[in-house]
XYZ file of C-alpha atoms in Angstrom:
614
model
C 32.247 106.193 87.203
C 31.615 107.459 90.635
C 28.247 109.378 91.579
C 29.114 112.922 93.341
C 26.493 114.591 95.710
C 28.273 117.402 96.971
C 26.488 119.019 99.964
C 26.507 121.917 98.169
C 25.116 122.921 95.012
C 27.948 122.499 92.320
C 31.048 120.505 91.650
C 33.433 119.531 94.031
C 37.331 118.541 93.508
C 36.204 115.024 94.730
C 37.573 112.348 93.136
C 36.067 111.058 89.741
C 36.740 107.848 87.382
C 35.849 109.343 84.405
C 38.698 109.932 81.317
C 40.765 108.169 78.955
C 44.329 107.822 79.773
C 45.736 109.212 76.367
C 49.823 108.739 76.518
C 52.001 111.693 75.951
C 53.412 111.902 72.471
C 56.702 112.397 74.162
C 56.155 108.523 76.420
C 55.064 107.102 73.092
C 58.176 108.408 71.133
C 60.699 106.711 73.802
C 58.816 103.564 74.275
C 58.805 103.315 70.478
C 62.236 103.919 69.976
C 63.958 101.696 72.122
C 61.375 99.338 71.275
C 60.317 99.487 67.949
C 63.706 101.401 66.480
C 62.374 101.052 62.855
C 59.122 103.264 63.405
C 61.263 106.318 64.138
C 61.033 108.248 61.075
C 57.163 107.461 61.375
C 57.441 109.177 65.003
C 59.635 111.936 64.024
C 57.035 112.695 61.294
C 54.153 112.691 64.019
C 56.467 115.026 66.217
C 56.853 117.512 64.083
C 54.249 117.683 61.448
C 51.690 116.999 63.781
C 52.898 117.479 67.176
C 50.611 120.951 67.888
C 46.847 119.201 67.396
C 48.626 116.290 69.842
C 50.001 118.408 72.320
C 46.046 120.081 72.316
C 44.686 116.223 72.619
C 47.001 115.588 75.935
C 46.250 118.510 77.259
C 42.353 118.322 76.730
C 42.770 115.207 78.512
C 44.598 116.515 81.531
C 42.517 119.606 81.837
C 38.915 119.572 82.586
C 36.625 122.459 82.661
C 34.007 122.045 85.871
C 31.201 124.799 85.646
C 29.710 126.008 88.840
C 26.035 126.504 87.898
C 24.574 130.010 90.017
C 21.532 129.485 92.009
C 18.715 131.540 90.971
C 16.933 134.282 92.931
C 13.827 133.184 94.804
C 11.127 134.762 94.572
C 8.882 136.338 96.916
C 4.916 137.692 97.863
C 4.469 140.892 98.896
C 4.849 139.162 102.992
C 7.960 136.984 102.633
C 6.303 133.726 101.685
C 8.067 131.773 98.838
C 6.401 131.534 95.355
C 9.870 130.381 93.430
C 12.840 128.836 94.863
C 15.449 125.843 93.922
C 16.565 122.612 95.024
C 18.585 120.008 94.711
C 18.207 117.080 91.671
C 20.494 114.858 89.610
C 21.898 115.471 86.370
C 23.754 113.654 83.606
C 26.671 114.842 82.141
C 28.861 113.707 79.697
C 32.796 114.665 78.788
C 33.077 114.525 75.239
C 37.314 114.659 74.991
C 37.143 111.363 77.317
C 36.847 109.548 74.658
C 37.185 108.639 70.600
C 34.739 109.866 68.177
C 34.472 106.114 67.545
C 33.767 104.638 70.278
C 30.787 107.233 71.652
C 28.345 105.260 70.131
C 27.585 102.687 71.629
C 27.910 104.196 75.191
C 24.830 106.831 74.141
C 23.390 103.869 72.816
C 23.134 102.566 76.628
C 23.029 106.340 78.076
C 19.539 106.378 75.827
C 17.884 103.152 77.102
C 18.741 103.987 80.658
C 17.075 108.000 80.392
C 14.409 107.429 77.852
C 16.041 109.995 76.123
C 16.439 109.669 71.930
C 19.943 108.876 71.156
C 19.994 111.283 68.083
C 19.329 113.937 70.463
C 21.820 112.895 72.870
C 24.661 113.086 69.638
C 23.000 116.151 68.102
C 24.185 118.019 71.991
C 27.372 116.120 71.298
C 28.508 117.279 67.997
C 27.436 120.615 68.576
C 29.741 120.757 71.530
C 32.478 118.930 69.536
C 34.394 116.267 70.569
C 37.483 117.522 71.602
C 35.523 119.957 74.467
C 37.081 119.506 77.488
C 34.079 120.556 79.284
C 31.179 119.092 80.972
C 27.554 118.791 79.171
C 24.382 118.238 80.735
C 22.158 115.460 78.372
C 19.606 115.103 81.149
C 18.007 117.359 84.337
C 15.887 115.794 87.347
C 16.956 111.872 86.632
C 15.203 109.213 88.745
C 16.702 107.254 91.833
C 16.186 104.309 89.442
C 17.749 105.265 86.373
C 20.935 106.910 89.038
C 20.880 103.181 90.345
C 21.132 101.902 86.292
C 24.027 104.616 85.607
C 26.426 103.167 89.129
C 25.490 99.212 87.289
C 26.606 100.163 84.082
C 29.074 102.643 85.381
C 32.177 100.337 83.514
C 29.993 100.912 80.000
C 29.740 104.639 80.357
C 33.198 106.076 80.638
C 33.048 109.764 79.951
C 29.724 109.736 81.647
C 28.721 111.115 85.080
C 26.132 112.125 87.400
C 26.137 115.201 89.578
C 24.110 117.802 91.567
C 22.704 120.572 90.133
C 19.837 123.397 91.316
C 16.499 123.036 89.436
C 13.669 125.790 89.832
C 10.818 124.667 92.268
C 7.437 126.392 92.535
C 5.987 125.119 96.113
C 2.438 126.015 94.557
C 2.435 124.145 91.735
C -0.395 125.551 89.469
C -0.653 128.723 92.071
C 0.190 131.806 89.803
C 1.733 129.988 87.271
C 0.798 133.103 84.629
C 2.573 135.317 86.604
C 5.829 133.534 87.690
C 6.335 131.667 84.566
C 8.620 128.827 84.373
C 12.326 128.141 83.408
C 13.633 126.272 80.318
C 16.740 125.388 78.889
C 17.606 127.549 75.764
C 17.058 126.664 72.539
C 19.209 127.090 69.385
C 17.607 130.247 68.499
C 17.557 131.786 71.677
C 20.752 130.843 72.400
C 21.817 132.639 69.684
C 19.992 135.755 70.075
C 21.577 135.795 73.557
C 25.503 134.167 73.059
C 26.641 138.000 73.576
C 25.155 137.930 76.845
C 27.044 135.727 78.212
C 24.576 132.195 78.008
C 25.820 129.176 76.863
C 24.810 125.999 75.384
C 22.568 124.348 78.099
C 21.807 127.675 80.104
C 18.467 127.985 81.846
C 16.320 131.201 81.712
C 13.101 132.465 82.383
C 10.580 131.380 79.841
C 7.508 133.450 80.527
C 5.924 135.279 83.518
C 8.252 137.152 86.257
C 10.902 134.417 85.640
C 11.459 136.246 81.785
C 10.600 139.506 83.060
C 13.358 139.517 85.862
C 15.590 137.486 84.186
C 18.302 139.269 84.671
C 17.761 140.057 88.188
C 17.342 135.912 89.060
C 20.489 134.833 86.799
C 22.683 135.056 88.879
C 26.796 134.452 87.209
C 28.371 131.315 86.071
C 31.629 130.460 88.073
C 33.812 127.383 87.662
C 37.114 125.022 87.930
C 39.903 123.945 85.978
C 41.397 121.127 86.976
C 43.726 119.076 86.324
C 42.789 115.067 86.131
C 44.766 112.082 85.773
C 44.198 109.187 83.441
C 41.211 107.752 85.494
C 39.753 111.025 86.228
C 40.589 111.858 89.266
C 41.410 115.587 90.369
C 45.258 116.439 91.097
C 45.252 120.009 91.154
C 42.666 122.786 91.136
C 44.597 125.154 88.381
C 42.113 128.108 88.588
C 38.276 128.599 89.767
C 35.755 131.384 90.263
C 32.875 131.863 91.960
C 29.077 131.306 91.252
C 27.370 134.394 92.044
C 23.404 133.793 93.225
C 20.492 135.471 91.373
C 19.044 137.960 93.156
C 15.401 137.480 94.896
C 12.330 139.459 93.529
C 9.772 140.430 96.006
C 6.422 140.878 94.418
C 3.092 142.690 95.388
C 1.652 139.414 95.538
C -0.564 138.314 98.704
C -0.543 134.777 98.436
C -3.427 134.724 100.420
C -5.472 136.806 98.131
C -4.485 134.515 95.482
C -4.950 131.082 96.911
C -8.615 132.862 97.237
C -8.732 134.195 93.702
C -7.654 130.728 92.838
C -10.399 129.070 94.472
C -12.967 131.366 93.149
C -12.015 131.057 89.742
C -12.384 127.142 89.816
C -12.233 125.023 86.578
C -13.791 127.624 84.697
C -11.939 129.389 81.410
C -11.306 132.924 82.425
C -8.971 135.195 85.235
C -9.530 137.327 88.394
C -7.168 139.943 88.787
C -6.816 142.019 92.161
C -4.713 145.102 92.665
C -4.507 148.753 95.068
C -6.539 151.190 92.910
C -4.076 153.554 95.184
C -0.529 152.330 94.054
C -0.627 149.713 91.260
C -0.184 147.194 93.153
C -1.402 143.664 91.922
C -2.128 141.371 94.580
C -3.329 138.946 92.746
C -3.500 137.694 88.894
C -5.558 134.161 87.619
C -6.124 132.891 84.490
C -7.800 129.327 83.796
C -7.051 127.047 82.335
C -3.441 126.581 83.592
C -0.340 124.735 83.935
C 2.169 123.376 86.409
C 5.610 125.340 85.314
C 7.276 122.524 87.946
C 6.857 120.390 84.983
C 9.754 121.962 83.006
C 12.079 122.239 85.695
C 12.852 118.601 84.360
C 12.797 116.933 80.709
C 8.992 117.057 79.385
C 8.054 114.396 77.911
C 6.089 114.170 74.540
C 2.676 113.106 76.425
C 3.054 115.379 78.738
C 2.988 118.204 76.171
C 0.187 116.454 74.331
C -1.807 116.730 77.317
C -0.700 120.123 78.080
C -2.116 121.501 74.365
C -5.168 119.805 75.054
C -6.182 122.480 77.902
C -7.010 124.865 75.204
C -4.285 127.299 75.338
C -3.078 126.805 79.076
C -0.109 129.126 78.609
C -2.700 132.402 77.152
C -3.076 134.482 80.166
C -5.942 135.432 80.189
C -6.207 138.550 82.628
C -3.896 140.465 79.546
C -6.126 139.324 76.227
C -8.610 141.781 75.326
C -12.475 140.570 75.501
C -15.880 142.569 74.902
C -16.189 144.117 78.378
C -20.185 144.595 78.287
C -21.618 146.700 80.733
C -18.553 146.791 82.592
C -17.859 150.012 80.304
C -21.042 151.909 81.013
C -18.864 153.900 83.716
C -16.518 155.442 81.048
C -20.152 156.077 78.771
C -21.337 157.916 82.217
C -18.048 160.134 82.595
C -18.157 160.719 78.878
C -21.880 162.143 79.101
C -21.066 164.479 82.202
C -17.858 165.646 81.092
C -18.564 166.718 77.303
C -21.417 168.880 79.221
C -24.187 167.282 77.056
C -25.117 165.996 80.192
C -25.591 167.162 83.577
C -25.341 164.873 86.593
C -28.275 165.042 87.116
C -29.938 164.370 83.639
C -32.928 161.802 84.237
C -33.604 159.784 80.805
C -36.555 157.489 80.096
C -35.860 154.199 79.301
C -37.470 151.402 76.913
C -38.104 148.189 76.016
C -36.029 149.103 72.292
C -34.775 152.133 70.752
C -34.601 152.491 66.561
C -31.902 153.988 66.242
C -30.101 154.953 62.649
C -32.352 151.973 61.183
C -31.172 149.058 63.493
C -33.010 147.992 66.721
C -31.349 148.168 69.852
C -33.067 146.235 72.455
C -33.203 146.672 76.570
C -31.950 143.810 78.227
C -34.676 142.860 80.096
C -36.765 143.856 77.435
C -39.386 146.480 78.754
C -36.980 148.969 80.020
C -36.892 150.930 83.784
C -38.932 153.773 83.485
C -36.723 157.278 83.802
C -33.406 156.982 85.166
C -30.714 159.259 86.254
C -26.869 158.312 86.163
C -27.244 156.556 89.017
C -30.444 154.325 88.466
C -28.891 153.523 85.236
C -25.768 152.212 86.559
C -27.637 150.314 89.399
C -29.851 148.601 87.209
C -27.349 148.875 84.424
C -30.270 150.032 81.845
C -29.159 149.751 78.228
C -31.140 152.457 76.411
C -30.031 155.079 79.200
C -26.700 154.611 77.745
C -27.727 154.511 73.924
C -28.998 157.854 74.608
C -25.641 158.944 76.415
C -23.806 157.234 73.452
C -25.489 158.971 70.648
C -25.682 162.349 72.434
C -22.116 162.810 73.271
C -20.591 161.049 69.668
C -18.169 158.357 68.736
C -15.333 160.947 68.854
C -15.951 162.044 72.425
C -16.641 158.358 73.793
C -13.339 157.204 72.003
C -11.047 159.952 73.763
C -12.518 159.159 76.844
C -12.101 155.591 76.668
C -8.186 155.587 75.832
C -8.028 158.561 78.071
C -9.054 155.462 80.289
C -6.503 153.712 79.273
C -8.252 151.186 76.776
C -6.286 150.455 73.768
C -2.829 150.591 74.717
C -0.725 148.266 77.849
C -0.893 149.470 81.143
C 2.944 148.838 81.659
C 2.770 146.384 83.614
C 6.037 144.187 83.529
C 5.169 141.531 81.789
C 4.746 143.477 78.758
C 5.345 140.810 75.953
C 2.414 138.887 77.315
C 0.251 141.882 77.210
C -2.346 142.693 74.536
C -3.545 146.048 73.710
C -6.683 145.476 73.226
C -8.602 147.535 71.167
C -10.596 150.907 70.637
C -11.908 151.212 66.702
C -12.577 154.799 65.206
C -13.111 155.430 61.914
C -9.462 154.719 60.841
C -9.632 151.742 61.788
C -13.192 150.592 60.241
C -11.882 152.598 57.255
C -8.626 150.512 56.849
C -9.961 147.113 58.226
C -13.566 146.990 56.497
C -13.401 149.454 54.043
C -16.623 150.874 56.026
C -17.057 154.473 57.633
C -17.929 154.663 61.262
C -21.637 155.198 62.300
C -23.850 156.021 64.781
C -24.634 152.359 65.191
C -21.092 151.821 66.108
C -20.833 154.456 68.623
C -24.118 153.087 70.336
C -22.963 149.521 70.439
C -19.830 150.649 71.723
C -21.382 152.939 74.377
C -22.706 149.139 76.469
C -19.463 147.504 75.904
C -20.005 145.881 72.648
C -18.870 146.096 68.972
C -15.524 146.416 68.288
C -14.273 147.052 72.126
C -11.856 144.681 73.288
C -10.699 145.023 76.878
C -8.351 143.060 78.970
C -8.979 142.510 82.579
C -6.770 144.240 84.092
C -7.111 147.194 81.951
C -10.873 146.920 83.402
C -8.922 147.572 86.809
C -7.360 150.122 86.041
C -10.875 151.216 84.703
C -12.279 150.702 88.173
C -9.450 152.183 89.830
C -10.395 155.645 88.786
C -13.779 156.096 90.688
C -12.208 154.200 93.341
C -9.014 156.555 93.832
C -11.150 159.946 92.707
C -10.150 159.976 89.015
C -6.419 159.101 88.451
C -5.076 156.112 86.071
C -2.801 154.260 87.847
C 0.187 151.459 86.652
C -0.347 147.950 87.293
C 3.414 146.762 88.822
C 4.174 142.523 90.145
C 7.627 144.260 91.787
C 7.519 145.426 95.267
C 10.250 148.081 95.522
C 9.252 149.833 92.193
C 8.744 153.265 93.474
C 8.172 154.731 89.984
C 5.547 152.596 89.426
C 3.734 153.144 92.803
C 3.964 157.027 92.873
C 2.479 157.220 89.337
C -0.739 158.753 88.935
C -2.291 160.230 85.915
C -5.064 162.748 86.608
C -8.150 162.393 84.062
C -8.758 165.702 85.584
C -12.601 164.366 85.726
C -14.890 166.888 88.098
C -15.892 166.468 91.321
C -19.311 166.126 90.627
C -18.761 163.627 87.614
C -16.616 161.502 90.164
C -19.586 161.495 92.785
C -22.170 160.403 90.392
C -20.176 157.438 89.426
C -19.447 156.448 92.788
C -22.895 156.853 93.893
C -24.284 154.782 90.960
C -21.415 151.852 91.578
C -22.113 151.529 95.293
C -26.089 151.211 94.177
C -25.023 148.267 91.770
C -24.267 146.578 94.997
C -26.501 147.611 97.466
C -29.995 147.176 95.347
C -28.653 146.513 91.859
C -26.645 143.635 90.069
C -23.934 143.129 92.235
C -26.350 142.177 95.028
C -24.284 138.918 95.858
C -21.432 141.853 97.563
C -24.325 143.231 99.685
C -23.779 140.631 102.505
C -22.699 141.506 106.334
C -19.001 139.506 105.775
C -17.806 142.606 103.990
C -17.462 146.205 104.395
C -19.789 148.405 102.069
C -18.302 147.174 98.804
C -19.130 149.058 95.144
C -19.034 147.850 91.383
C -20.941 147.142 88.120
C -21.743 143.741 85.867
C -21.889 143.033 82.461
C -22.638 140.244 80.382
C -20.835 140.117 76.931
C -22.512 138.727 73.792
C -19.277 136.222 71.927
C -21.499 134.282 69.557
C -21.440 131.873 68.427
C -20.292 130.800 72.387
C -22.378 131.523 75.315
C -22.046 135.056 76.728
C -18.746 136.186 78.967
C -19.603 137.205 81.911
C -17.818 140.005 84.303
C -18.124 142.046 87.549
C -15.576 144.560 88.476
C -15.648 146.183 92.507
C -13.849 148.105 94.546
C -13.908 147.951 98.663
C -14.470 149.754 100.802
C -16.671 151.802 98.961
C -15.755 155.094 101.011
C -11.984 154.359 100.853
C -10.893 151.430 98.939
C -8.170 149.737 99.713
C -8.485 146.816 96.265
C -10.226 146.172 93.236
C -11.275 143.000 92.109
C -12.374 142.059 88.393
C -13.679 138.189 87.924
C -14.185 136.969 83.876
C -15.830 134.020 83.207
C -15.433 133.083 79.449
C -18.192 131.544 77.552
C -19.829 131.045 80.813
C -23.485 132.049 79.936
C -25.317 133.562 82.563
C -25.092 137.559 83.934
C -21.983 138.913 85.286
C -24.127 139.803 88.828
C -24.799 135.592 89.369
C -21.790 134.226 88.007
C -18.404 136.659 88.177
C -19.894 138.864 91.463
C -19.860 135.250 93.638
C -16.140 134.938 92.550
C -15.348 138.777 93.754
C -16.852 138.280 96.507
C -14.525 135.497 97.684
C -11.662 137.250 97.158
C -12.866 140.128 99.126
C -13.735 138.258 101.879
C -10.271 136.876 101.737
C -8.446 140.103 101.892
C -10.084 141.777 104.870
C -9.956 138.797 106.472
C -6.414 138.604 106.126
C -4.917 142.134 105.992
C -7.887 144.380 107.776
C -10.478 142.259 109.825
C -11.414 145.769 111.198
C -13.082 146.678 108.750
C -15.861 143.745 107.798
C -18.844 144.655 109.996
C -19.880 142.799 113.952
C -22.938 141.078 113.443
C -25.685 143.223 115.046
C -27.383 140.528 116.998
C -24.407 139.570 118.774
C -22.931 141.577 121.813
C -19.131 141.193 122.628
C -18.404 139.136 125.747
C -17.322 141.027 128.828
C -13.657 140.337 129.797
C -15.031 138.292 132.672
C -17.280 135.777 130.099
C -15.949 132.850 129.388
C -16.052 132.326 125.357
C -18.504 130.077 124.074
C -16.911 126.355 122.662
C -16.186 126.210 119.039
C -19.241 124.391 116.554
């Protein structure tokens, strides 16, 4: 057996060892007649009774079927850098007419100790493929220069056996936005036959999750191949007939790899995601969710332990920044638009606030237990004052406060594109309590609900979506990972929320930050940033904790949202420090204008000579 390595990716007419050299019926019936005269009749019989599954045989083992493998679409951030791409690896292929049923086993016997791999998976590929197929069929991907050096030693064992070049996926990143680009895999038996009308075949590789799935077809690119015609050791005569490969396509995304090596960074070791988009366009720039996984992992066979120690991340393959969570005071802003717009409220309504309110029976405490004193819309959002809201809750009615929240968009998928990893969430009413607890809905539900608690689930980037509509002056907008999708950019949904209602929030989100929670954004590296905390009960875990913001407050340009899961602590000291980060990284990188000079430090003159570096 001779090892190929084309410069190319693909199969080249080059010449190959591999093949039995099965005599033609019509050699075999001269030799044995003016041989062997007496086995005539027995050849005559052969000829003619079973001369068409012969004549098949010979020509299965003249005629080989080469596939040319496409290479897939690379993919893109929103400036050009590469998040996805292929290269270049070994593979092992075997060519089941080279030989007799019979005398396979022992050769995947060897082929099995050399790769590691289980021979009854090797013969399960085998017999599915049948052994009369006259083409090719990958048993391995991504071999090892040592086992390559085992297959040339043992070459004279392993007729009907070969390695070649093929294209695997590589992800320069590794780990880097593994949620949203996904990974590749080789199809499975059910897939494969959910998809045979598509054109896949036995072996294919497709997107498994993430961009790779959702642009599938897009990457693909088309099979091409050779026939060819081989001689009794294998080598190529002729090339009867060929076509193509076509390449996949590359996807360029919204991405800013810069913005998510920083959301990366921010996010650490701990369980939870950061997501990042425009609040103008859609636009995500960047999307996180811990813990993770290396999808370079299954460009290659995985092995059993790797997998173990995969499931032992507690669900590394969730992402996180689409499952729905109890967004805490997070959702006060939708309780303040809710209170202004019914016209129960005017923007200016001042409340006084308490340690506790009884309300319907149950106690509903203040979180720092003593309350603020009266508080407008804005005081309440600063300090983020629980019994404000109680009061907003109850006043405007579960009814109200649940059209406003899926008016929001809260309880159904933004449409982003990666829409079967996407959770609704959820937003209970009294249908829902009705059907799932055989309880009615009651005022206790519509005050729990009114701080972000109860039955509210919320996904983090529906949150930005959330925040995108004080930040953009009241539209919902789409979340979209592709860069060219107009439709998704130039949609905008007005709320058709009033001026004044808009204001209010705004006003009360930038106080968050300048002399509220969200104090940890109040710092000279950025430009006058807005936003609001919350910390989310989950017992029997510790509390989740989130901060949502928007910069620059007068005209943002991104929104950030940072959960922590089970994290304990407030959303202003542990998820506003992660924001923050990623801020800092986007100005920095995309509009340094705009973070503020130092005051104490004058520009040099063009004739001072600038200081040396600390």
């Amino acid at each position: 057996m001779t090892v190929n390595q084309p410069s190319s990716i693909g199969r080249q007419p080059t010449p190959r060892t591999v093949g039995r050299n099965y005599q033609s019926i019509f050699v075999m019936l001269f030799v044995s007649i003016f041989l062997l005269g007496g086995m005539g009749a027995r050849l005559v019989y052969l000829q003619l009774l079973e001369g068409a599954r012969n004549r098949q045989l010979a020509d299965n083992n003249r005629i080989r079927l080469i596939p040319k493998q496409p290479v897939r679409g690379n993919i893109f951030d929103r400036k050009g850098r590469v998040l996805a791409s292929s290269r270049l690896s070994h593979a092992v292929y075997i060519w089941p007419v080279a030989r007799k049923k019979a005398e396979w086993p022992a050769t995947l016997k060897l082929v099995s100790k050399i790769l590691n791999i289980p021979e009854v998976e090797i013969q399960k590929r085998l017999e599915k493929a049948g052994y009369n197929s006259p083409s090719l069929l990958r048993i391995a991907r991504g071999i090892t220069p040592a086992q390559i050096t085992a297959m040339e030693e043992y070459s004279d064992q392993l007729e009907g056996v070969e390695v070649d070049i093929e294209a695997v996926r590589d992800y320069p990143n590794g780990e880097l936005a593994a949620h949203v680009l996904g990974y590749t895999g080789e199809l499975n038996d059910e897939e494969l036959a959910k998809r045979k009308s598509e054109g896949y075949r036995m072996g294919d590789i497709v997107g498994q999750m993430g961009v790779e799935e959702a642009f599938e077809d897009k990457l693909r690119g088309e099979w091409g191949g050779q026939q060819v015609e081989v001689d009794g050791s294998g080598r190529v005569l002729r090339v009867l007939g060929q076509k193509q490969a076509q390449s996949g396509k590359d996807v360029h995304l919204t991405l800013d790899l810069d913005v998510q090596k920083a959301a990366e960074k921010a996010l650490g070791d701990r369980k939870g995601a950061i997501i990042a988009l425009n609040p103008n366009t859609g636009a995500v720039l960047a999307m996180v969710s811990r813990p993770t996984f290396d999808p370079n992992i299954f460009s290659t066979r995985i092995t059993a332990n790797t997998w173990k120690q995969l499931q032992g991340k507690d669900h590394p393959f969730v992402n996180r920044s689409m499952r729905g969570f109890p967004p805490a005071s997070t959702f006060k802003v939708i309780t303040a638009t809710a209170g202004m717009e019914s016209g129960k409220f005017s923007p200016s309504t001042v409340l006084q606030t308490y340690g506790s309110l009884n309300i319907g029976g149950t106690t509903f405490g203040e979180w720092n237990h003593a309350g603020f004193g009266p508080l407008g819309f804005v005081g309440a959002l600063a300090w983020s004052s629980d019994t404000f809201f109680y009061q907003i809750g109850r006043g405007v009615g579960g009814p109200t406060l649940i059209e406003w929240t899926r008016k929001y968009g809260f309880g159904k998928k933004t449409g982003i594109e990666l829409a079967s990893e996407e959770a609704e969430g959820l937003v209970a009413d009294d249908a829902w309590k009705q059907k799932n607890l055989k309880l009615p809905w009651s005022v206790g539900d519509t005050v729990n609900m009114s701080i972000g608690q109860g039955f509210l689930q919320v996904t983090p980037i529906q949150l930005g979506v959330m925040f995108s509509v004080p930040a953009n002056g009241g539209y919902r907008i789409k979340p979209h990972l592709l860069k060219d999708d107009e439709d998704s950019k130039s949609w905008r949904k007005s709320l058709n929320i009033k001026p004044s209602t808009i204001k209010v929030v705004q006003q009360g989100l930038r106080e968050v930050v300048a002399g509220g929670t969200g104090k940890a954004l109040n710092v000279p590296e950025l430009p006058p940033a807005s936003g609001k905390s919350g910390t989310a009960e989950a017992p029997p875990g510790k509390a989740h904790a989130w901060f949502g913001s928007y910069a620059p407050s007068d005209k943002p340009e991104i929104v950030v949202v940072a959960f922590a899961e089970h994290s304990g602590g407030g959303g202003g000291a542990v998820a506003a420090p992660m924001v923050r980060q990623v801020l800092e990284a986007y100005f920095k990188h995309n509009n340094p204008g705009l973070i503020p000079k130092p005051k104490n430090l004058e520009a040099p003159t063009s004739k001072a000579k600038p200081s040396a570096p600390h």
